[in-house]
Coordinates of C-alpha atoms in Angstrom, one line a residue:
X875 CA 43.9 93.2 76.8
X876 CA 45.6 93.4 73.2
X877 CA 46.3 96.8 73.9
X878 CA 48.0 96.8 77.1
X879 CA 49.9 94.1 75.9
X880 CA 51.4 96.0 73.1
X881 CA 51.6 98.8 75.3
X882 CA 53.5 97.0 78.2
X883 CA 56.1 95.3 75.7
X884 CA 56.4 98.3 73.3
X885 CA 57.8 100.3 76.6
X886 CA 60.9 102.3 76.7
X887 CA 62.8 103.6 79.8
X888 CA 63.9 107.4 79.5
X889 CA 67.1 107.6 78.8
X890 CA 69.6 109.8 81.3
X891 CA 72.2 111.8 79.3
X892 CA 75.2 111.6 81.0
X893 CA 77.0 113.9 78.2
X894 CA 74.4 116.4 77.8
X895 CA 74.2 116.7 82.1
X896 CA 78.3 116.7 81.8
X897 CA 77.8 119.5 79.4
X898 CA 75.7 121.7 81.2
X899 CA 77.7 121.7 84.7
X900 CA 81.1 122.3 82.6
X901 CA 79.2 125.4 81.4
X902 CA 78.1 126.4 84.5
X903 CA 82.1 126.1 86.0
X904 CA 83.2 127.8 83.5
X905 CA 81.2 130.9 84.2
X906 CA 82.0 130.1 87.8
X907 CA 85.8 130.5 87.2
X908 CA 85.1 133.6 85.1
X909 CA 83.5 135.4 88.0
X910 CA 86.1 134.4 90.1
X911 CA 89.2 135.7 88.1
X912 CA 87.0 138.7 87.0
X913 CA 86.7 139.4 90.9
X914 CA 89.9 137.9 92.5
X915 CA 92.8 137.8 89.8
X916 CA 92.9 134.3 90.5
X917 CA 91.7 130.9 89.2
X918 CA 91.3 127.0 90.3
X919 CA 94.1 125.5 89.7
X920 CA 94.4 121.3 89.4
X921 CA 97.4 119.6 89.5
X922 CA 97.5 115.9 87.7
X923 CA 100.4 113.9 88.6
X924 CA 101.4 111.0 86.7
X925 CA 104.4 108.2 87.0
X926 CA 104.9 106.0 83.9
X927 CA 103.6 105.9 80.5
X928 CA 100.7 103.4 80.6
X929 CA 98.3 104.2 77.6
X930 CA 95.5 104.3 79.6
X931 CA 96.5 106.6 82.0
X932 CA 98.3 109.0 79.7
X933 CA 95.1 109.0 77.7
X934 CA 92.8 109.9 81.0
X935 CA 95.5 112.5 81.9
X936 CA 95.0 114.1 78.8
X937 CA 91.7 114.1 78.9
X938 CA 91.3 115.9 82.4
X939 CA 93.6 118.3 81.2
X940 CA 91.9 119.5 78.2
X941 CA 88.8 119.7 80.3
X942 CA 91.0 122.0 82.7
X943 CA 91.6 124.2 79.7
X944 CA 88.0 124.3 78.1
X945 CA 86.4 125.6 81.8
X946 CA 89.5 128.5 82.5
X947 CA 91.2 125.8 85.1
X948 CA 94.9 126.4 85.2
X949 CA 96.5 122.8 84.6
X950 CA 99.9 122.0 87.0
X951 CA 101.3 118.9 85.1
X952 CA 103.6 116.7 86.7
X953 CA 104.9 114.0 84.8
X954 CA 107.0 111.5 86.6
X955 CA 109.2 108.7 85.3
X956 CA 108.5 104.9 86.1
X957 CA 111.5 104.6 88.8
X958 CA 110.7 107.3 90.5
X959 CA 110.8 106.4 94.3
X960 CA 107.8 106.4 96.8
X961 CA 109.8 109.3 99.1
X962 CA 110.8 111.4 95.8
X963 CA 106.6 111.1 94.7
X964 CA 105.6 111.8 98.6
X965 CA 108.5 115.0 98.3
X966 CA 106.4 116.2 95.0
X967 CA 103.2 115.6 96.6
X968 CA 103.9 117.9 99.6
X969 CA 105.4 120.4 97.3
X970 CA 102.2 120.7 95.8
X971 CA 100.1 120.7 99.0
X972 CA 102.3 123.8 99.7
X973 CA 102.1 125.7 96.4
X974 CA 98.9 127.9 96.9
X975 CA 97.9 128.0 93.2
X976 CA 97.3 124.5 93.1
X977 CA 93.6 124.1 94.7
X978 CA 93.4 120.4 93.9
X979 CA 95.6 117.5 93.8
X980 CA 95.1 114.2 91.6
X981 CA 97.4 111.4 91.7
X982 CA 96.8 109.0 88.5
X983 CA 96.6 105.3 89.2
X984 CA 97.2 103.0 89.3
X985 CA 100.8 103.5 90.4
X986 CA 104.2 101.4 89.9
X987 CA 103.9 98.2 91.9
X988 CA 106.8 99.4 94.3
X989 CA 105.2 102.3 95.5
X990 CA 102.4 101.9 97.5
X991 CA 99.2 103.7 96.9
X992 CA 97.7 104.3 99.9
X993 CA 100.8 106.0 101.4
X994 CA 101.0 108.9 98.6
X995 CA 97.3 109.2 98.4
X996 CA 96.8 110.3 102.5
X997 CA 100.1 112.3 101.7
X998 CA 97.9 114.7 99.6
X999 CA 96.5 117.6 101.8
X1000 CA 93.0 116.9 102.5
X1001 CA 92.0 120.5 101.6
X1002 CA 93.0 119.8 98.2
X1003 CA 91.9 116.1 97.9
X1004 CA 89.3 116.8 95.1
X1005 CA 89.5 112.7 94.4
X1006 CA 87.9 112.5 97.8
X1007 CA 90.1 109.2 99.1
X1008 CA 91.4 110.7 101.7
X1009 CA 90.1 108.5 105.1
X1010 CA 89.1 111.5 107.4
X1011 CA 87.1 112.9 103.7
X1012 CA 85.5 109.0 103.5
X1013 CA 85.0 109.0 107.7
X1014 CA 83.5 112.9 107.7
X1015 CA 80.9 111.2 104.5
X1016 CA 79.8 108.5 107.3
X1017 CA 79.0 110.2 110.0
X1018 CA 75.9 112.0 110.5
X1019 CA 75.7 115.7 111.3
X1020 CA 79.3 115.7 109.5
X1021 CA 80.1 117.4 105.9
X1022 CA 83.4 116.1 104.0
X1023 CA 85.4 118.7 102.2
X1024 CA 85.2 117.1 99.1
X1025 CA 83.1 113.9 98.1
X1026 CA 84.0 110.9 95.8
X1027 CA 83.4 112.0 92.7
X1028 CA 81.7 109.0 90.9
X1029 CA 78.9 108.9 94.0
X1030 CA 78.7 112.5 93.6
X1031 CA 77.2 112.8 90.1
X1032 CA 74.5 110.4 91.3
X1033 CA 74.2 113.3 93.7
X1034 CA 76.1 115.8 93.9
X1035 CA 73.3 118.3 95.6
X1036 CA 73.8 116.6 98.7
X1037 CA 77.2 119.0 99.4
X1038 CA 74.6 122.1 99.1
X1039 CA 71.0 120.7 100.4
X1040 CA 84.3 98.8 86.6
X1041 CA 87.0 97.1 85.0
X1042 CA 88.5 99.2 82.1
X1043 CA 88.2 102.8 84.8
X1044 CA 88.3 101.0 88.0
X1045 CA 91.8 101.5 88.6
X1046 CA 91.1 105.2 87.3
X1047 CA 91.3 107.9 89.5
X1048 CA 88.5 108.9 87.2
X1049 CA 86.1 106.2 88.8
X1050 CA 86.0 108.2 92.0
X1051 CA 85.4 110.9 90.3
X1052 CA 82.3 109.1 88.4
X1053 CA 80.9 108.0 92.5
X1054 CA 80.2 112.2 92.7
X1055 CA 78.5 112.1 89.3
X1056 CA 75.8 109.1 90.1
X1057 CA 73.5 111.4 91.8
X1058 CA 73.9 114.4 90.2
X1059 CA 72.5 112.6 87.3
X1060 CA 69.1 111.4 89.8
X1061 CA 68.6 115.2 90.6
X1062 CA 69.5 116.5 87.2
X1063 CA 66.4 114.4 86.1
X1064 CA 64.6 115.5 88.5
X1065 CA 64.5 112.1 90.7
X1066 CA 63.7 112.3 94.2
X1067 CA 66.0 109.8 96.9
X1068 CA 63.9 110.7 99.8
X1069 CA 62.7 107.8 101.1
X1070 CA 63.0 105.3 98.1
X1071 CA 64.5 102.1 98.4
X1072 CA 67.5 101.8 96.6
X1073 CA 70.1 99.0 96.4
X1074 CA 73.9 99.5 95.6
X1075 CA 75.1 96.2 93.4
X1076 CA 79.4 96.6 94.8
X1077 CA 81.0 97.3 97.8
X1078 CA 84.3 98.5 97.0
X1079 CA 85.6 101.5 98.6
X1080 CA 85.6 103.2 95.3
X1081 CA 82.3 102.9 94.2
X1082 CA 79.7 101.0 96.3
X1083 CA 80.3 102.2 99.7
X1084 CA 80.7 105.6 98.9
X1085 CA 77.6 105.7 97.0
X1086 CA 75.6 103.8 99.7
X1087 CA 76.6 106.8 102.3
X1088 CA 75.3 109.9 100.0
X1089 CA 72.3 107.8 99.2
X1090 CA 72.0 107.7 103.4
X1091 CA 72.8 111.3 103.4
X1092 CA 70.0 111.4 101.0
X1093 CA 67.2 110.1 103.0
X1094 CA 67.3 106.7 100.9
X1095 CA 67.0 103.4 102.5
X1096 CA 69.9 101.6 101.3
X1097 CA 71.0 98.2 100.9
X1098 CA 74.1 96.8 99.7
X1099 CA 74.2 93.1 97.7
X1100 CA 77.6 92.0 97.0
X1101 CA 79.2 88.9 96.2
X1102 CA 78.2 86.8 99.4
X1103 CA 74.8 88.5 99.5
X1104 CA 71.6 85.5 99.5
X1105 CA 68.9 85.9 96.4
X1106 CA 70.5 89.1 95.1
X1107 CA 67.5 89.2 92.3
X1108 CA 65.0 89.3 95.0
X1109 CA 66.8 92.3 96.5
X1110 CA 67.1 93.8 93.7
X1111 CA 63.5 93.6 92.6
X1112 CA 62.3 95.5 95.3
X1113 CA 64.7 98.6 94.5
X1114 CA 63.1 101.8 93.9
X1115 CA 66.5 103.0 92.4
X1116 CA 69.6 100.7 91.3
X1117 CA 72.9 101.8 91.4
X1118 CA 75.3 98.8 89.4
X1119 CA 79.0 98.8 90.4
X1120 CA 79.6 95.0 90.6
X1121 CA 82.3 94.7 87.7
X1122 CA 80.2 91.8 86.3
X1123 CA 79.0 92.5 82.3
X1124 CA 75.5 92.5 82.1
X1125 CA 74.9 90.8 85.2
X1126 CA 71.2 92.3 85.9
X1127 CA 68.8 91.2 83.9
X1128 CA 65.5 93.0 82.7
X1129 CA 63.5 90.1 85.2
X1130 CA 65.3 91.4 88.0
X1131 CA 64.4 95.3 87.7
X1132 CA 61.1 96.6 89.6
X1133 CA 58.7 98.3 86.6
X1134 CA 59.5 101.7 86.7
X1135 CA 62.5 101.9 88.9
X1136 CA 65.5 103.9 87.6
X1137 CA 68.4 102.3 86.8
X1138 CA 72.2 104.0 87.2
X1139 CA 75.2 101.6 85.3
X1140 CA 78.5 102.4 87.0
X1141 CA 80.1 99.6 85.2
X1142 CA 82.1 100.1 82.5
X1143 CA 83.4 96.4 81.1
X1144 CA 85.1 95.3 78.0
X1145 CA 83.4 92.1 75.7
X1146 CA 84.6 90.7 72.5
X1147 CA 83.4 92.2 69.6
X1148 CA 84.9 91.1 66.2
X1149 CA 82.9 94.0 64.3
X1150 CA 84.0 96.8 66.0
X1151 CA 88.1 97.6 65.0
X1152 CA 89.2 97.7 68.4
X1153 CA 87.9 94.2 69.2
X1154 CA 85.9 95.0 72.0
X1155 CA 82.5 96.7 73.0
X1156 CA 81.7 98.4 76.4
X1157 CA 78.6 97.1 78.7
X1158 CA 77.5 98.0 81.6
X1159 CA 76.7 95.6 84.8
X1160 CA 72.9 95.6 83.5
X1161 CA 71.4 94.3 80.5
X1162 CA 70.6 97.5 79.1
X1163 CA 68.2 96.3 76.2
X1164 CA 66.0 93.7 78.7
X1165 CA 66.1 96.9 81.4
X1166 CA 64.9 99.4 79.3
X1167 CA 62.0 97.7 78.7
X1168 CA 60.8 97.7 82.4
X1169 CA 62.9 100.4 84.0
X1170 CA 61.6 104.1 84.3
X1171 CA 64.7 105.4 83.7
X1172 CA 68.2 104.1 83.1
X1173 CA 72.1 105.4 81.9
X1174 CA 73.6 104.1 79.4
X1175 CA 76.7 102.7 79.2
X1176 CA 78.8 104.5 77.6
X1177 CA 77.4 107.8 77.6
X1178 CA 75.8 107.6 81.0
X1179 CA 77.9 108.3 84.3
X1180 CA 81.0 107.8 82.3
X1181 CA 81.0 111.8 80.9
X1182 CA 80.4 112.9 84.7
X1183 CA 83.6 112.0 85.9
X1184 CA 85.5 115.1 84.9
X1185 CA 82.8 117.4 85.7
X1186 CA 82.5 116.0 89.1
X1187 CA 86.5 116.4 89.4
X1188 CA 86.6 119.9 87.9
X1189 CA 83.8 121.0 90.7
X1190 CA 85.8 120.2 93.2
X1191 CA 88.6 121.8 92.8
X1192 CA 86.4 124.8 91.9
X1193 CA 85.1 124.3 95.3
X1194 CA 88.4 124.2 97.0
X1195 CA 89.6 127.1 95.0
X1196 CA 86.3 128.7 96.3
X1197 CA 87.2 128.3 100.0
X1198 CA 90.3 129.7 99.5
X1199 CA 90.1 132.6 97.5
X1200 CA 87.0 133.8 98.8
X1201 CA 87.8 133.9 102.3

């Protein structure tokens, strides 16, 4: 009895590396987009727009666009100033849908409070929507029988196979991308959907919808607990797989998480922290140290779907470039 005891509470959950995953497919692009310049002439190209110089977005700007550089992606950077007017950012947008080197098309947000978001984003051709927001992209991902061109990218790292077989980031175009990378992670490790039970914590249209619909695409039976949702813990507990995208720090408890069920943190949210120089530390929607001691696997936040992001983004423009050059 001793033993087992010792065993049970000496138990660690495996750990998914999200940056050592990230790694591997920015590799494998990067070959991709030799191949195709070495046969073509020609490359992806990704065009990032931005309006305004918020710190956070020029900082995820800058990140995507070294990424660009480090997998042979030609960069189009369009840098717009705060006044800018919603017609005049509509009139760049359709310049770009037109310009054939540009393969994908990436608006930062979130934008000025006088233009409205929605309207730009269905301006961008859905053949180059690599952020996958476009409606007729998010209706084509809930139909059955039906393929979208590109999916959400954050959903897609949980698993991105399906195409072939958050506070501080939620207003990120980079969450999206992070839907594409959930499960691409699962597979990546080697975790089966078919047929588990898994339970998306969220239902924005950014992160827990999305995800719920490539889960369904997967074979999964999904269910989605939100804010009015009755007992969420005894939902929860019966998960096979978790996918957290609530927004709430550390909201899941160890208690709540079915032995051996894997665990995916899409929540990336800011608590004080007097040690640390910036003030703050960044936590997940689950208790990470109570879960790891009962979940099979589990991401870490950061470090876990966070790095997926921008591999999930840079595969789909390679894809788009794909359709087009190669035809």
């Amino acid at each position: 009895m001793e033993s087992s005891s010792s065993s049970s509470s000496d138990h660690q959950a495996t750990v998914i590396d999200g940056k050592a995953i990230a790694k591997t497919i920015r590799s494998e692009i990067a070959d991709e987009v030799r191949q195709l310049s070495q046969k073509h002439g020609k490359v992806p190209g990704l065009a990032v727009v931005i309006v305004g110089s918020r710190k956070d977005s020029q900082s995820y700007v800058s990140m995507k666009r070294k990424a660009c550089a480090e997998v042979g992606i030609q960069s189009f950077d369009v840098d717009l100033p705060e006044q800018i007017s919603e017609t005049e950012l509509i009139s760049k947008v359709h310049e770009l849908n037109a310009n054939p080197d540009v393969h994908g098309i990436l608006v930062q947000l979130p934008l000025p409070k006088h233009i409205n978001e929605e309207k730009v984003l269905t301006e961008i051709s859905l053949e180059k929507d690599v952020d996958g927001f476009h409606p007729l992209n998010i209706g084509k991902l809930a139909m059955k029988g039906r393929d979208p061109l590109f999916q959400p990218c954050t959903p897609k790292a949980i698993c991105f196979p399906l195409a072939t077989c958050c506070s501080i980031l939620c207003k990120s175009s980079l969450l999206f991308a992070l839907l594409c990378g959930c499960l691409e992670l699962l597979s990546r490790s080697g975790i089966s959907v078919k047929g588990k039970k898994a339970v998306v914590v969220g239902r924005s249209n950014i992160v827990g919808l999305p995800v719920s619909l490539l889960l369904l695409k997967a074979d999964a039976t999904v269910t989605i607990v939100h804010s009015r949702s009755n007992d969420p813990e005894s939902t929860i507990r019966e998960a096979d797989i978790i996918i957290a995208a609530a927004g709430q720090a550390m909201m899941i408890k160890g208690s709540w998480i079915k032995p051996g069920a894997v665990v995916i943190d899409v929540g990336t949210n800011a608590v004080d922290d007097p040690s640390k120089k910036s003030g703050y530390r960044l936590v997940g929607d689950v208790d990470f140290k109570e879960a790891s001691k009962v979940a099979g696997w589990i991401t870490p936040v950061p470090g876990g779907v966070g790095p997926m992001t921008v591999a999930m983004l840079l595969r789909n423009t390679l894809d788009g470039a794909k359709r087009v050059i190669e035809q």
